[in-house]
Short mmCIF file of C-alpha atoms in Angstrom, two decimals:
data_model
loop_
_atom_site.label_atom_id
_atom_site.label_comp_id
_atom_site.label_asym_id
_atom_site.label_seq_id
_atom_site.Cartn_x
_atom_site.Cartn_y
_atom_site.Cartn_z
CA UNK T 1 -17.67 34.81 -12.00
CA UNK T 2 -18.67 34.73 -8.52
CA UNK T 3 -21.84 33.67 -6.10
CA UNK T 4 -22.39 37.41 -6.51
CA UNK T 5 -23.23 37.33 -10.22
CA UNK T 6 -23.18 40.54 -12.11
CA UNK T 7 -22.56 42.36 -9.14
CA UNK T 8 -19.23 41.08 -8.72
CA UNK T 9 -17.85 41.62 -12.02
CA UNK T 10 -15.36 44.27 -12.56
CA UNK T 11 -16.04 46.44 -15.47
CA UNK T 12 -13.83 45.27 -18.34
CA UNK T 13 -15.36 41.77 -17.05
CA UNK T 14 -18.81 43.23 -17.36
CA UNK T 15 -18.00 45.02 -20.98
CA UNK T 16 -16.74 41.70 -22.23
CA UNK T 17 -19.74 39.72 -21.43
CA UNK T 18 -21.95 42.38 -22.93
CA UNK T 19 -20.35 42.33 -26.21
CA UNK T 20 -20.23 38.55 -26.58
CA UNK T 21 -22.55 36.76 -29.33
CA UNK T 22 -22.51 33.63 -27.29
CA UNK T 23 -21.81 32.54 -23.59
CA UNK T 24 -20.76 28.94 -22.22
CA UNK T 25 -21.30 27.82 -18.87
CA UNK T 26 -22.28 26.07 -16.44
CA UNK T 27 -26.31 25.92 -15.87
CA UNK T 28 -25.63 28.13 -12.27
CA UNK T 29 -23.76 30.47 -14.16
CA UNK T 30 -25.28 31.07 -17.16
CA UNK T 31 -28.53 31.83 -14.48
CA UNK T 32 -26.36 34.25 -12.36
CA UNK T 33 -25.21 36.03 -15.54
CA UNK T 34 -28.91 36.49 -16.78
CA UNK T 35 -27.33 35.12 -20.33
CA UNK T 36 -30.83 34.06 -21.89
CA UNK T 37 -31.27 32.69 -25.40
CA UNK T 38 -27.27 33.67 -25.67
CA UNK T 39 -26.36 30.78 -23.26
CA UNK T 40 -25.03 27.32 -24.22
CA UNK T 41 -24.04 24.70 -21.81
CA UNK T 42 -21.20 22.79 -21.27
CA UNK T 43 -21.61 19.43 -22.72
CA UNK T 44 -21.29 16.19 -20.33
CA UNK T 45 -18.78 15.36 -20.38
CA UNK T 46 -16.97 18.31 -20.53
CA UNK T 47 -15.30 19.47 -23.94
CA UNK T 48 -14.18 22.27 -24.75
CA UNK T 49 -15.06 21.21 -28.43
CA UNK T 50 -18.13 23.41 -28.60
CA UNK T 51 -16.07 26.41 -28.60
CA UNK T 52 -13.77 25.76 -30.52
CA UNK T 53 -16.35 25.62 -33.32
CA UNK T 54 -17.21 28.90 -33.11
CA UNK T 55 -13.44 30.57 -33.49
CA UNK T 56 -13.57 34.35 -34.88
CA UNK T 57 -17.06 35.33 -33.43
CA UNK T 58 -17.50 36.92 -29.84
CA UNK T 59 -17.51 34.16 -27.28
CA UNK T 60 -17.71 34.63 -23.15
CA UNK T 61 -17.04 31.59 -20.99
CA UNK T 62 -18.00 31.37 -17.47
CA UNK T 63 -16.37 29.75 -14.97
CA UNK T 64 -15.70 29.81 -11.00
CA UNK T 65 -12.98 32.53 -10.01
CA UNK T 66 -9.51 31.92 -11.39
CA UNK T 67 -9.75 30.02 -14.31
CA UNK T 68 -6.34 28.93 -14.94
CA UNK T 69 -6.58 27.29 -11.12
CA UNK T 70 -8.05 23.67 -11.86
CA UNK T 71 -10.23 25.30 -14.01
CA UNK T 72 -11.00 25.35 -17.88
CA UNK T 73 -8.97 27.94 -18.83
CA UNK T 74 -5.49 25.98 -19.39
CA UNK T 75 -7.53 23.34 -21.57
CA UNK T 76 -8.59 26.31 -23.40
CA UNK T 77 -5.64 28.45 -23.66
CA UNK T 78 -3.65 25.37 -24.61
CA UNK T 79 -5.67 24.66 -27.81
CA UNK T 80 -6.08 28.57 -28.74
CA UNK T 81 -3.52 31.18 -30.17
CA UNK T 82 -2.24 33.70 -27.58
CA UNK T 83 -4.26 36.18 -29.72
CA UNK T 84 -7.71 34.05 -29.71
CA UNK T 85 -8.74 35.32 -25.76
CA UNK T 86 -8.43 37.14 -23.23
CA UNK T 87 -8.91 36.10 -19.90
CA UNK T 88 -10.62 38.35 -16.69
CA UNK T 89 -9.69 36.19 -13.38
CA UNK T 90 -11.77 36.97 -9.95
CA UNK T 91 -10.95 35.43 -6.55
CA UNK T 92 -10.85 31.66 -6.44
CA UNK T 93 -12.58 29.72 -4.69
CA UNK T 94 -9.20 29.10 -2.57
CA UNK T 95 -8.64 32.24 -2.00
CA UNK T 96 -12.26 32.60 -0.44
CA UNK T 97 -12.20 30.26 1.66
CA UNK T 98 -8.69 31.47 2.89
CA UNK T 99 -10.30 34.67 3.75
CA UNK T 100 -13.09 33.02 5.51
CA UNK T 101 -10.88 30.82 7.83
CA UNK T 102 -8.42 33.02 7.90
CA UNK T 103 -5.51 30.68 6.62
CA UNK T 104 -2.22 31.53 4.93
CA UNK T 105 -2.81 30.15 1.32
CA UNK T 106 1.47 29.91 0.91
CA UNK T 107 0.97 27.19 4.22
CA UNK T 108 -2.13 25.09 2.52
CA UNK T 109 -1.89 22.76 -0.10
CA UNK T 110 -4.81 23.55 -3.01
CA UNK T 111 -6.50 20.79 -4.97
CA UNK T 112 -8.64 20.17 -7.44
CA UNK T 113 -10.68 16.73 -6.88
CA UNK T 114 -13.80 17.39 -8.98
CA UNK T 115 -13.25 13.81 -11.17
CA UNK T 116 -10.03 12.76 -9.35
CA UNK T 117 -10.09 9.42 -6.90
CA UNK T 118 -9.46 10.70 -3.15
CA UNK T 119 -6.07 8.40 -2.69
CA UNK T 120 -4.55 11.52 -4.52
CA UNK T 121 -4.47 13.08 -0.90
CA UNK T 122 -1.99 10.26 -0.03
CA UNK T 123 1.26 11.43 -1.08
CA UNK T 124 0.79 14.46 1.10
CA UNK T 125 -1.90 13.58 3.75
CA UNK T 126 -0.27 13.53 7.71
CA UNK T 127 -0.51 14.99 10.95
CA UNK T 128 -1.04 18.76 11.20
CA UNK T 129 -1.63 18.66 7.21
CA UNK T 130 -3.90 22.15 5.83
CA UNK T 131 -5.90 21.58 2.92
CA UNK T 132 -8.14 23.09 0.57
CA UNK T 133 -9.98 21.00 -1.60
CA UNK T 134 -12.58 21.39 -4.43
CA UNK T 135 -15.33 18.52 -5.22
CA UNK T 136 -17.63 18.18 -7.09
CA UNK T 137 -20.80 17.98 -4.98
CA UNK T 138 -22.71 17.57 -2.03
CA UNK T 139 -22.26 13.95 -1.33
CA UNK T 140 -18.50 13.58 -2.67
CA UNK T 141 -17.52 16.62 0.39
CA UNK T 142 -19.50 13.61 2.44
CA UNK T 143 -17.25 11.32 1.01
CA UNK T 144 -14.22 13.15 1.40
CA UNK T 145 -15.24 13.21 5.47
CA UNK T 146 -15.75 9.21 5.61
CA UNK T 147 -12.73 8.60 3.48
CA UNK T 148 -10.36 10.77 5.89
CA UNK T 149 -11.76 8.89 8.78
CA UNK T 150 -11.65 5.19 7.39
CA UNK T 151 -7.84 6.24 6.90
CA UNK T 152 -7.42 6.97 10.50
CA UNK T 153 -7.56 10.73 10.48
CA UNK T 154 -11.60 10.88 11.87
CA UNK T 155 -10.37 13.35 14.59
CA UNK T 156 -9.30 15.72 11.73
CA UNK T 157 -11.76 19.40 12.04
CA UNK T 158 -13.33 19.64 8.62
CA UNK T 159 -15.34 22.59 7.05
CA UNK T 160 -17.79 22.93 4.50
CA UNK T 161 -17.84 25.50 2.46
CA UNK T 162 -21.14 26.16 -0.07
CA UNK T 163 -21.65 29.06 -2.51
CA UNK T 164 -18.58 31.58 -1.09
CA UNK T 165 -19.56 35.45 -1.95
CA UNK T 166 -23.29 34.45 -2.93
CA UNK T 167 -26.42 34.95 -0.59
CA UNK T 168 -26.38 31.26 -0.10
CA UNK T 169 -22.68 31.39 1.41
CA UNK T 170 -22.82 28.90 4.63
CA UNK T 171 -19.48 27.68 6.26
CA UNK T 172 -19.89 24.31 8.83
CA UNK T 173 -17.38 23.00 10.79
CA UNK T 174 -16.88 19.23 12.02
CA UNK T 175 -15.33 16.21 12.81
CA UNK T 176 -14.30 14.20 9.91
CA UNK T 177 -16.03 10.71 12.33
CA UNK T 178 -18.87 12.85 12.81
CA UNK T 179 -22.05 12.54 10.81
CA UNK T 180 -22.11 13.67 7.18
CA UNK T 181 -24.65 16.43 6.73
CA UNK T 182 -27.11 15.30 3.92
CA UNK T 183 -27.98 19.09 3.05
CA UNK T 184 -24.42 20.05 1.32
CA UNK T 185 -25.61 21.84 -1.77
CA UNK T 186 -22.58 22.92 -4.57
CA UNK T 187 -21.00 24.90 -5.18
CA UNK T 188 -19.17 23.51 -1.91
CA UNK T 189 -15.29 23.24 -1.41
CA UNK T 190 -13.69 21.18 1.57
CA UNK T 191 -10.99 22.29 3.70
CA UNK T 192 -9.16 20.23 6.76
CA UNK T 193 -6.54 20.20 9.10
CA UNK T 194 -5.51 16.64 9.48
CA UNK T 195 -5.13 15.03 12.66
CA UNK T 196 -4.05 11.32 12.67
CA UNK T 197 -0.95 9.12 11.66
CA UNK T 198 2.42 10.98 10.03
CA UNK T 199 1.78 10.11 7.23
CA UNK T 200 4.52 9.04 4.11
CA UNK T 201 8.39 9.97 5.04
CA UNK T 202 9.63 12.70 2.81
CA UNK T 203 12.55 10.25 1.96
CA UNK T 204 13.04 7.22 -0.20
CA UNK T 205 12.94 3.97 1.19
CA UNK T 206 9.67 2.97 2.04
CA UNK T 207 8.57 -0.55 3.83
CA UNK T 208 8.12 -3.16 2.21
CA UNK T 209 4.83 -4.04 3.36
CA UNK T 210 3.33 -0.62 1.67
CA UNK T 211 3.39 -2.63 -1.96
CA UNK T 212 1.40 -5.23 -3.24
CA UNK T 213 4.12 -7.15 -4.72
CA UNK T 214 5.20 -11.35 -4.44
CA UNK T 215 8.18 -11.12 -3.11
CA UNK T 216 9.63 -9.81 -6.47
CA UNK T 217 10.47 -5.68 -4.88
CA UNK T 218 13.66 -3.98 -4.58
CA UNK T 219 13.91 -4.30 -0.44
CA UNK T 220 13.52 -1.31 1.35
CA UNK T 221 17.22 -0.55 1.85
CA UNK T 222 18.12 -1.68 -1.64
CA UNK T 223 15.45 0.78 -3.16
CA UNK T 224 17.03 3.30 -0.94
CA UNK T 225 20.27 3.74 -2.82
CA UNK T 226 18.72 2.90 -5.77
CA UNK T 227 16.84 5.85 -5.68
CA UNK T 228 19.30 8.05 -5.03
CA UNK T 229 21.47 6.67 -7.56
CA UNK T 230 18.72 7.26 -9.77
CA UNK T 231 18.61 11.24 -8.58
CA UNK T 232 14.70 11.95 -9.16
CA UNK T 233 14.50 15.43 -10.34
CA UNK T 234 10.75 17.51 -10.69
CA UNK T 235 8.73 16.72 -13.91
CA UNK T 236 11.69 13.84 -15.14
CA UNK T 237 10.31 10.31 -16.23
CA UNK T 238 11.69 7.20 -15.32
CA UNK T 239 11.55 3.19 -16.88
CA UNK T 240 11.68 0.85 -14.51
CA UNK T 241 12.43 -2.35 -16.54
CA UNK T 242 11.47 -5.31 -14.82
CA UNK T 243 9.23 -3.29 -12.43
CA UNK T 244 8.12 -6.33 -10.17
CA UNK T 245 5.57 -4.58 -7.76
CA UNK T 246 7.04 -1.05 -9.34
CA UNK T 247 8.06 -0.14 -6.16
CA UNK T 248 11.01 1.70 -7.64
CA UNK T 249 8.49 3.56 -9.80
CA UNK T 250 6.25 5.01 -7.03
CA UNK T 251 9.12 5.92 -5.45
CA UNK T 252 10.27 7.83 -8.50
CA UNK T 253 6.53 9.83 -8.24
CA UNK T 254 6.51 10.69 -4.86
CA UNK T 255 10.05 12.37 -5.21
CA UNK T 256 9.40 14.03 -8.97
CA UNK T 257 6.40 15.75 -7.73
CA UNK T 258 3.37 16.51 -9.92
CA UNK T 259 4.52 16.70 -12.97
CA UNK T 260 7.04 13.84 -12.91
CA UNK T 261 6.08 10.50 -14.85
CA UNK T 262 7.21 6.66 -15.01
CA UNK T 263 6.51 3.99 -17.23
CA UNK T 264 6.69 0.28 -15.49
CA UNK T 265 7.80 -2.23 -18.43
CA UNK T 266 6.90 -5.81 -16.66
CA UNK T 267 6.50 -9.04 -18.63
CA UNK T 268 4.31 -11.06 -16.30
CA UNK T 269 0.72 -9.76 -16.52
CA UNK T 270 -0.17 -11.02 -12.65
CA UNK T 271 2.47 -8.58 -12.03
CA UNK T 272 1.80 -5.66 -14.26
CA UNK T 273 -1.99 -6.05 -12.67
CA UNK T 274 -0.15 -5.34 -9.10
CA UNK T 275 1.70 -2.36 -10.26
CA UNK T 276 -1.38 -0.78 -11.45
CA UNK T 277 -2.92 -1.64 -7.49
CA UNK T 278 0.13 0.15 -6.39
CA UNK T 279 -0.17 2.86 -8.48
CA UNK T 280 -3.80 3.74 -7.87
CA UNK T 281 -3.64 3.02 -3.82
CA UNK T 282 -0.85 5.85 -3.75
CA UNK T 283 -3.17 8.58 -5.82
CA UNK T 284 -0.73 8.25 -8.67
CA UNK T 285 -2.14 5.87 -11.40
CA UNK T 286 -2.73 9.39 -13.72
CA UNK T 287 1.31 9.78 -13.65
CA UNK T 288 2.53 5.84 -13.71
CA UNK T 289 1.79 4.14 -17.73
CA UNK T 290 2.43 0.39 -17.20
CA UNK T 291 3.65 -1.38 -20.33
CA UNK T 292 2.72 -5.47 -20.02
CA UNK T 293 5.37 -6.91 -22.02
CA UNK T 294 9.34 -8.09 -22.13
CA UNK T 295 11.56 -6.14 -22.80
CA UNK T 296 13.75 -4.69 -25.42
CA UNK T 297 10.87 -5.08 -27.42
CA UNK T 298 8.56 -3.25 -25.03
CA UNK T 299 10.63 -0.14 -25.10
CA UNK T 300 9.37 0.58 -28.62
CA UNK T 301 7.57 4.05 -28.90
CA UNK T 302 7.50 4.87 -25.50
CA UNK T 303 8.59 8.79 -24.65
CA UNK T 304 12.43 8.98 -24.07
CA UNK T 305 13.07 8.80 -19.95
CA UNK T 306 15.31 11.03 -18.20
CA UNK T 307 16.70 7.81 -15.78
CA UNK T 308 16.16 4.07 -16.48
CA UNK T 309 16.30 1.18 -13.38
CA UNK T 310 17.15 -1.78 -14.39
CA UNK T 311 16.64 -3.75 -11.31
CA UNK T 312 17.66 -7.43 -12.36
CA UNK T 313 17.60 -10.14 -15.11
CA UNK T 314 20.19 -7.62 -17.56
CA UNK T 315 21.95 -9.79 -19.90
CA UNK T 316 24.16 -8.28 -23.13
CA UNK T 317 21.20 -7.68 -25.81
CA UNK T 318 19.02 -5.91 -23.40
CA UNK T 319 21.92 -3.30 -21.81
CA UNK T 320 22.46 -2.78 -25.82
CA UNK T 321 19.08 -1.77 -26.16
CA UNK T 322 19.07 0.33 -23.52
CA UNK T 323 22.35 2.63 -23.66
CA UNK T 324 21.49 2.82 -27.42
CA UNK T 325 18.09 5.01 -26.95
CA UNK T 326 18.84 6.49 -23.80
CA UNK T 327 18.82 10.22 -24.71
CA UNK T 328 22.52 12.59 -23.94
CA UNK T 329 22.21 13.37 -20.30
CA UNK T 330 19.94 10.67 -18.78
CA UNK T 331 20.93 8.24 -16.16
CA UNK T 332 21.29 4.89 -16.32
CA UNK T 333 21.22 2.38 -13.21
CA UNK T 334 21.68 -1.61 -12.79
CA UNK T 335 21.69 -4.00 -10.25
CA UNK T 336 23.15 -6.94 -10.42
CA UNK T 337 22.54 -10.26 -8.01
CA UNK T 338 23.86 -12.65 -10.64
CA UNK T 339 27.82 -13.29 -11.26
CA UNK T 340 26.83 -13.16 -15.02
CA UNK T 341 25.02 -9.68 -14.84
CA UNK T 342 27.93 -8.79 -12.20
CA UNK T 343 30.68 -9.40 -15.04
CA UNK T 344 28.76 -7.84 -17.66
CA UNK T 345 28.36 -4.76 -15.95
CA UNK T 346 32.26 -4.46 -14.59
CA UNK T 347 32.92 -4.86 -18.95
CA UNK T 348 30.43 -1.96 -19.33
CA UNK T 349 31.67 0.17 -16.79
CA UNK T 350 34.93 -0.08 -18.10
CA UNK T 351 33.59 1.12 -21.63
CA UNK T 352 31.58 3.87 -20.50
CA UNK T 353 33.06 4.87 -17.08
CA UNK T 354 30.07 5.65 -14.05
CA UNK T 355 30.26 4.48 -10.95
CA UNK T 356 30.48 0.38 -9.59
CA UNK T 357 28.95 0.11 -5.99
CA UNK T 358 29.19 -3.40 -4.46
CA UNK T 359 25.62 -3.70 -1.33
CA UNK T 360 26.11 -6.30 1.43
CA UNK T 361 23.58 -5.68 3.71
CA UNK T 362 22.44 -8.31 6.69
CA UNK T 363 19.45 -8.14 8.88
CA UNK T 364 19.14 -9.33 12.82
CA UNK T 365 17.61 -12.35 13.17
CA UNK T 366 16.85 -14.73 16.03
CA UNK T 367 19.66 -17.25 16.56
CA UNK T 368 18.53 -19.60 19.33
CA UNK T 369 18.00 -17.78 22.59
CA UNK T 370 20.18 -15.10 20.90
CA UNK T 371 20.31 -13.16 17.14
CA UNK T 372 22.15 -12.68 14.90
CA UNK T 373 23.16 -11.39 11.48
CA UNK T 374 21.42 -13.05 8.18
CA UNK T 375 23.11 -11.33 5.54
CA UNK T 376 21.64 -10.56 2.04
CA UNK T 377 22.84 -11.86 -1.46
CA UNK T 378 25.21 -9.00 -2.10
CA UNK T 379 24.46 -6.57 -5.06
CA UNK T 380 26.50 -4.90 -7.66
CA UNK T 381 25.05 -1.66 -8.94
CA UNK T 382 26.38 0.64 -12.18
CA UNK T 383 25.45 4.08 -12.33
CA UNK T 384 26.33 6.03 -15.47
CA UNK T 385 25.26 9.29 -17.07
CA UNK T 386 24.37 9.02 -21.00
#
């Protein structure tokens, strides 16, 4: 259901709501439907508990424009059988605020950010960047404006967007450093075009300096080939055992996409505490579990990974433990700094075939009135397939 109420309902839409015993919504909607003493309102928080209660009798749920677009109609349909609803979809918000600006919705990037933290912009936020976004009020689209500018991207041209298709529809355009209107009344989506620093490289390899970490971090180049070794694939999950600053791991998330997942094992708890930071100042703390603990033992119960890094520290037991729960298929990947770890993983290669790379990398550095090369402790790494 629209801004437009009633009006805006297409007849099977209409006939559905008529018939039902019982209607859920939202307080706006259950008003612009007219649903009376039928009407029950979401609880707070949300649950979708309430109607789940009432299975076999005649049930309508409200809800903004597509439903199954960061709306509640996957959390429904995934705890209902096929035959339990029906669904009638109207134009999303998205799609009405493409048709007020006029923007290709196959160019812009769509998100939900009605309880999600703002830093899950980052992984996609740069120059020349199109974006639609839905909050969840008033003063978070205010936010939204100051948080784009305190990240350097204040000349981006932001509009507000309140109550599409509804006689209270009123689009505003301005800068994202310009004052934040205290009048924004929900419904109220955000869109941009960013204008400001690049942004993240669409490659692996970030600098160093973009973790919190204590020195213990896979260097840039290092993480490089580790992550292609590793070959992130969409919606895989990844250990990273011994995460450090789980470096590695956010690495993993920005190339697996949305659905993609890692779980940081790391035994020091200063450390685990960092990976978290990490985690949450790249928007992706909902996709990276960190386990506090050493392993093997930490492995226990966690869901199988499609690629393990082991980035240092491997001795006999722990490779053991490893191979023998890594499901058929996944990839496995070890560097090596010591002589020990390097000897133990020419035995295992030897075993179980994959591939031995040996990394000497130096670095420029000043040498008098001159530079020269400072080379790195070279590193062995195994890469095998399960």
């Amino acid at each position: 259901m629209g801004e437009d109420g009633l009006e805006g309902l297409a007849p099977a839409s209409r006939a559905a709501l008529d018939r039902a015993e019982i209607i859920f919504g939202g307080p706006r909607h259950l008003d612009l439907a007219g649903a009376g003493a039928r009407g029950r309102p979401w609880p707070v928080p949300f649950s979708v508990a309430p109607v789940l209660a009432l299975r076999g009798r005649r049930v309508a749920i409200l809800a903004s424009g597509d439903p199954f677009w960061y709306g509640a109609g996957g959390s429904l349909a995934a705890v209902l059988a096929p035959d339990d609803w029906q669904a009638f979809p109207a134009p999303s918000t998205f799609a009405l605020v493409a048709a007020r600006l006029g923007w290709r919705i196959e160019e812009t990037d769509c998100l939900g950010l009605h309880a999600m933290p703002f830093e899950r912009l980052v992984p996609k936020l740069r120059n020349g960047w199109a974006a639609i976004c839905l909050v969840r009020d008033g003063p978070a689209a205010g936010s939204l404006m100051r948080w784009l500018d305190a990240r350097g991207y204040g000349a981006s041209t932001v509009w507000i967007l309140e109550a599409l298709g509804g006689q209270r529809e009123r689009v505003r355009q301005f800068p994202a450093s310009g004052p934040v209107p205290e009048d924004i009344a929900a419904p109220v989506a955000v869109a941009f075009i960013a204008t400001g620093p690049p942004g993240l490289p669409g490659t692996s390899g970030l600098a160093d300096d973009a973790f919190r970490h204590d020195g213990q971090i896979t260097r840039r180049p290092i993480r490089a080939l580790t992550l292609s070794a590793l070959a992130p694939r969409p919606g895989e999950r990844l250990w990273d055992i011994g995460a450090g600053s789980g470096s590695v791991a956010i690495e993993w998330l920005l190339a697996t996409g949305s659905r993609g997942h890692a779980i940081a094992i790391e035994a020091r708890a200063d450390r685990a505490e960092a990976i978290r930071a990490n985690g949450q100042a790249f928007g992706l703390e909902d996709r990276l579990s960190v386990v506090a603990g050493r392993a093997p033992a930490a492995l226990a119960g966690l869901a199988p990974p499609d690629a393990v890094f082991l980035g240092g520290g491997a001795d006999g037991a722990l490779l053991a433990a490893v191979w023998q729960g890594l499901p058929a298929g996944a990839r496995l990947v070890v560097n090596a700094v010591t002589l020990e770890t390097e000897a133990l993983l020419i035995e295992w290669a030897g075993q179980h075939g994959g591939e031995l790379v040996r990394i000497e990398i130096a670095e420029a550095a000043p040498l008098g009135r001159f530079r020269g090369w400072v080379p790195g402790r070279p590193i062995v790494q195994w890469s095998v397939t399960r």
